[in-house]
Amino acid sequence: MKNLKKCRVVFFTALFSLLLVSMSYAAGSTNSLSADTLEYNTQTGIIKAQGHVIIRRGDGQVTGNIAFYNSKTDTGYVKGNVQAQQKTMHLTANEVQLQSKEQLIAIGNVHATDQDKVLNGKELQYNTVTEYVVLPQGGTISTKDGQITAMHLEAYLKIKKVIATGHVHIIGTTQNLDAYSDKAVYTGLDGKLVLQGKAEAMQNNNLLRGDLLTLYLGKQ
């Protein structure tokens, strides 16, 4: 019986080593997966993991309660108390889907931070290379200077650009600004805010209304 247990330990240790190598080759970079329990199909490349799951891909990491991962396609998902770290982006969600080497989707009670920015919504799509973020079901992007809320949000984190669409509401705390519109485009490099469609902006008891408003709020 002791020999049988020892054989099982050796077998699963060897299998897990094979798994790590397989994942590394599939992704073209150093990847790993660890958990309390693992089930690996060598033919399909499907890994089922449960308990204290940790997936590392390149310089990023995702943790959670359970995971399904395809080592051949480098795709999968993690569920339950999920946390993800990629470059300067840290997020929590109910589920994270790993779509590709560069793309992940966070679903359910998403809360993300990236340097001075805070993003909240039902769903967040993030490209780790371009640092392009989409909140397709709406949400809020906040900084120390204010926040933007809309039904659909896009953020280009590298160039500090935000595109908001649908019931846009902007609060500028440092500028004492309160604005509404159908669409808004903000570029932080030049501090330019363009409001389109039923635009309205209030600042220091001064009210502006129009179909197109352009405001210069100062560079960030």
Short mmCIF file of C-alpha atoms in Angstrom, two decimals:
data_model
loop_
_atom_site.label_atom_id
_atom_site.label_comp_id
_atom_site.label_asym_id
_atom_site.label_seq_id
_atom_site.Cartn_x
_atom_site.Cartn_y
_atom_site.Cartn_z
CA MET A 1 0.00 0.00 0.00
CA LYS A 2 2.85 2.40 0.88
CA ASN A 3 4.51 1.65 -2.45
CA LEU A 4 1.22 2.32 -4.25
CA LYS A 5 0.85 5.71 -2.54
CA LYS A 6 4.45 6.55 -3.36
CA CYS A 7 3.87 5.65 -7.02
CA ARG A 8 0.82 7.90 -7.10
CA VAL A 9 2.77 10.81 -5.68
CA VAL A 10 5.57 10.32 -8.21
CA PHE A 11 3.08 9.99 -11.05
CA PHE A 12 1.16 13.17 -10.22
CA THR A 13 4.36 15.10 -9.60
CA ALA A 14 5.61 14.10 -13.03
CA LEU A 15 2.22 14.89 -14.56
CA PHE A 16 2.16 18.36 -13.00
CA SER A 17 5.66 19.05 -14.30
CA LEU A 18 4.45 18.03 -17.75
CA LEU A 19 1.49 20.37 -17.30
CA LEU A 20 3.69 23.37 -16.54
CA VAL A 21 5.89 22.66 -19.57
CA SER A 22 2.81 22.26 -21.77
CA MET A 23 1.39 25.58 -20.62
CA SER A 24 4.71 27.31 -21.19
CA TYR A 25 4.99 26.08 -24.74
CA ALA A 26 1.34 26.91 -25.49
CA ALA A 27 1.71 30.51 -24.39
CA GLY A 28 5.21 31.11 -25.68
CA SER A 29 6.15 32.52 -22.27
CA THR A 30 6.53 31.41 -18.68
CA ASN A 31 3.09 30.32 -17.45
CA SER A 32 2.01 28.24 -14.47
CA LEU A 33 -1.11 27.02 -12.69
CA SER A 34 -1.41 25.83 -9.10
CA ALA A 35 -4.38 24.81 -6.93
CA ASP A 36 -5.41 22.46 -4.13
CA THR A 37 -6.76 19.92 -6.65
CA LEU A 38 -5.99 19.59 -10.35
CA GLU A 39 -7.41 17.46 -13.15
CA TYR A 40 -5.56 17.47 -16.47
CA ASN A 41 -6.56 15.91 -19.80
CA THR A 42 -3.35 15.48 -21.81
CA GLN A 43 -5.26 14.99 -25.06
CA THR A 44 -7.48 18.07 -24.93
CA GLY A 45 -5.15 20.20 -22.81
CA ILE A 46 -8.07 21.06 -20.49
CA ILE A 47 -7.18 21.70 -16.85
CA LYS A 48 -9.76 21.77 -14.06
CA ALA A 49 -8.50 23.41 -10.87
CA GLN A 50 -10.19 23.97 -7.53
CA GLY A 51 -9.16 25.66 -4.29
CA HIS A 52 -6.64 28.51 -3.99
CA VAL A 53 -6.21 28.71 -7.76
CA ILE A 54 -3.29 30.76 -9.05
CA ILE A 55 -2.69 31.26 -12.77
CA ARG A 56 0.43 33.13 -13.82
CA ARG A 57 0.83 34.27 -17.41
CA GLY A 58 3.86 36.37 -18.23
CA ASP A 59 3.94 39.26 -15.77
CA GLY A 60 0.25 38.86 -14.85
CA GLN A 61 -1.59 36.76 -12.29
CA VAL A 62 -5.19 35.67 -11.65
CA THR A 63 -6.40 33.99 -8.44
CA GLY A 64 -9.76 32.50 -7.46
CA ASN A 65 -11.68 29.50 -6.18
CA ILE A 66 -12.10 27.41 -9.35
CA ALA A 67 -10.72 27.49 -12.89
CA PHE A 68 -10.98 25.82 -16.27
CA TYR A 69 -7.94 26.40 -18.49
CA ASN A 70 -6.95 25.20 -21.96
CA SER A 71 -3.16 24.90 -22.06
CA LYS A 72 -3.19 24.53 -25.86
CA THR A 73 -5.10 27.75 -26.61
CA ASP A 74 -4.02 29.67 -23.49
CA THR A 75 -7.66 30.49 -22.70
CA GLY A 76 -9.98 29.76 -19.80
CA TYR A 77 -11.77 31.31 -16.86
CA VAL A 78 -11.49 31.71 -13.11
CA LYS A 79 -14.50 32.03 -10.77
CA GLY A 80 -15.11 32.90 -7.14
CA ASN A 81 -13.39 35.72 -5.23
CA VAL A 82 -11.33 36.51 -8.30
CA GLN A 83 -8.41 38.91 -8.19
CA ALA A 84 -6.21 39.81 -11.15
CA GLN A 85 -3.02 41.78 -11.44
CA GLN A 86 -1.59 42.91 -14.77
CA LYS A 87 1.05 45.64 -14.93
CA THR A 88 -0.43 48.56 -12.94
CA MET A 89 -4.00 47.24 -13.22
CA HIS A 90 -5.48 45.41 -10.21
CA LEU A 91 -9.07 44.18 -10.26
CA THR A 92 -11.60 42.08 -8.36
CA ALA A 93 -14.67 40.41 -9.88
CA ASN A 94 -16.95 37.38 -9.69
CA GLU A 95 -15.31 35.88 -12.79
CA VAL A 96 -12.39 36.56 -15.10
CA GLN A 97 -12.24 35.10 -18.60
CA LEU A 98 -8.82 34.73 -20.21
CA GLN A 99 -9.60 35.29 -23.89
CA SER A 100 -6.03 35.35 -25.19
CA LYS A 101 -2.51 36.22 -24.12
CA GLU A 102 -3.42 39.92 -24.20
CA GLN A 103 -7.17 40.02 -23.51
CA LEU A 104 -9.15 39.39 -20.35
CA ILE A 105 -12.79 40.01 -19.41
CA ALA A 106 -13.92 40.59 -15.83
CA ILE A 107 -17.60 39.94 -15.07
CA GLY A 108 -19.75 40.72 -12.03
CA ASN A 109 -19.13 43.43 -9.41
CA VAL A 110 -15.98 44.59 -11.16
CA HIS A 111 -13.74 46.96 -9.23
CA ALA A 112 -10.44 47.92 -10.81
CA THR A 113 -7.65 50.35 -10.01
CA ASP A 114 -4.88 51.58 -12.28
CA GLN A 115 -2.55 54.12 -10.69
CA ASP A 116 -4.84 57.10 -9.89
CA LYS A 117 -7.89 55.70 -11.70
CA VAL A 118 -10.76 53.63 -10.26
CA LEU A 119 -13.13 51.75 -12.57
CA ASN A 120 -16.42 50.16 -11.49
CA GLY A 121 -18.99 48.27 -13.56
CA LYS A 122 -20.75 45.00 -14.34
CA GLU A 123 -18.18 44.00 -16.98
CA LEU A 124 -14.68 45.15 -17.90
CA GLN A 125 -12.71 44.19 -21.00
CA TYR A 126 -8.96 44.84 -20.84
CA ASN A 127 -6.16 44.52 -23.38
CA THR A 128 -2.92 44.11 -21.45
CA VAL A 129 -0.74 45.28 -24.36
CA THR A 130 -2.58 48.40 -25.56
CA GLU A 131 -4.07 49.10 -22.09
CA TYR A 132 -7.43 49.70 -23.75
CA VAL A 133 -10.40 49.23 -21.42
CA VAL A 134 -14.11 48.86 -22.23
CA LEU A 135 -17.02 48.88 -19.80
CA PRO A 136 -19.70 47.66 -22.26
CA GLN A 137 -22.51 47.59 -19.70
CA GLY A 138 -21.70 50.98 -18.30
CA GLY A 139 -20.06 52.09 -15.11
CA THR A 140 -17.92 54.79 -13.58
CA ILE A 141 -14.32 55.94 -14.02
CA SER A 142 -13.01 58.06 -11.17
CA THR A 143 -9.86 59.99 -10.32
CA LYS A 144 -8.99 62.50 -7.62
CA ASP A 145 -10.19 65.22 -10.02
CA GLY A 146 -13.68 63.79 -10.61
CA GLN A 147 -15.65 61.01 -12.26
CA ILE A 148 -17.43 60.02 -15.47
CA THR A 149 -20.53 57.80 -15.45
CA ALA A 150 -22.19 56.45 -18.60
CA MET A 151 -23.96 53.45 -20.15
CA HIS A 152 -20.84 52.62 -22.20
CA LEU A 153 -17.26 53.61 -21.42
CA GLU A 154 -13.95 53.27 -23.24
CA ALA A 155 -10.61 54.24 -21.75
CA TYR A 156 -7.20 54.46 -23.42
CA LEU A 157 -5.09 54.38 -20.28
CA LYS A 158 -1.76 55.09 -21.99
CA ILE A 159 -2.92 58.38 -23.52
CA LYS A 160 -5.45 59.30 -20.81
CA LYS A 161 -8.43 59.35 -23.14
CA VAL A 162 -12.01 58.44 -22.18
CA ILE A 163 -15.04 58.05 -24.47
CA ALA A 164 -18.42 57.92 -22.72
CA THR A 165 -21.74 57.18 -24.42
CA GLY A 166 -25.32 57.17 -23.14
CA HIS A 167 -26.65 59.24 -20.22
CA VAL A 168 -23.24 60.72 -19.57
CA HIS A 169 -22.73 62.47 -16.24
CA ILE A 170 -19.45 64.16 -15.40
CA ILE A 171 -18.48 65.57 -12.02
CA GLY A 172 -15.30 67.62 -11.86
CA THR A 173 -14.41 68.10 -8.21
CA THR A 174 -11.35 70.28 -8.77
CA GLN A 175 -13.11 72.30 -11.50
CA ASN A 176 -16.45 72.51 -9.66
CA LEU A 177 -18.07 71.14 -12.81
CA ASP A 178 -21.32 69.25 -13.26
CA ALA A 179 -22.07 68.18 -16.83
CA TYR A 180 -24.51 65.99 -18.80
CA SER A 181 -24.63 64.85 -22.44
CA ASP A 182 -25.37 61.94 -24.78
CA LYS A 183 -21.67 61.48 -25.52
CA ALA A 184 -18.44 62.83 -24.12
CA VAL A 185 -14.79 62.59 -25.16
CA TYR A 186 -12.10 63.59 -22.68
CA THR A 187 -8.36 63.76 -23.38
CA GLY A 188 -6.25 64.24 -20.28
CA LEU A 189 -3.08 65.24 -22.17
CA ASP A 190 -4.63 68.57 -23.17
CA GLY A 191 -7.52 68.68 -20.68
CA LYS A 192 -10.10 68.90 -23.46
CA LEU A 193 -13.69 67.77 -22.81
CA VAL A 194 -16.14 67.59 -25.72
CA LEU A 195 -19.84 67.11 -24.90
CA GLN A 196 -22.21 66.08 -27.69
CA GLY A 197 -26.00 65.77 -27.78
CA LYS A 198 -28.22 67.61 -25.27
CA ALA A 199 -25.09 68.92 -23.60
CA GLU A 200 -25.28 70.87 -20.38
CA ALA A 201 -22.46 72.09 -18.14
CA MET A 202 -22.69 73.97 -14.86
CA GLN A 203 -19.66 75.61 -13.26
CA ASN A 204 -19.68 78.21 -10.49
CA ASN A 205 -23.37 79.02 -11.14
CA ASN A 206 -22.66 79.50 -14.85
CA LEU A 207 -24.80 77.28 -17.09
CA LEU A 208 -23.98 76.35 -20.68
CA ARG A 209 -26.35 74.44 -22.97
CA GLY A 210 -25.95 73.29 -26.55
CA ASP A 211 -25.74 70.36 -28.92
CA LEU A 212 -21.94 70.61 -28.86
CA LEU A 213 -19.87 72.02 -26.00
CA THR A 214 -16.07 72.09 -25.80
CA LEU A 215 -14.45 72.75 -22.44
CA TYR A 216 -10.76 73.09 -21.60
CA LEU A 217 -10.18 71.89 -18.06
CA GLY A 218 -6.38 71.93 -17.90
CA LYS A 219 -3.79 69.22 -18.51
CA GLN A 220 -3.35 66.16 -16.26
#
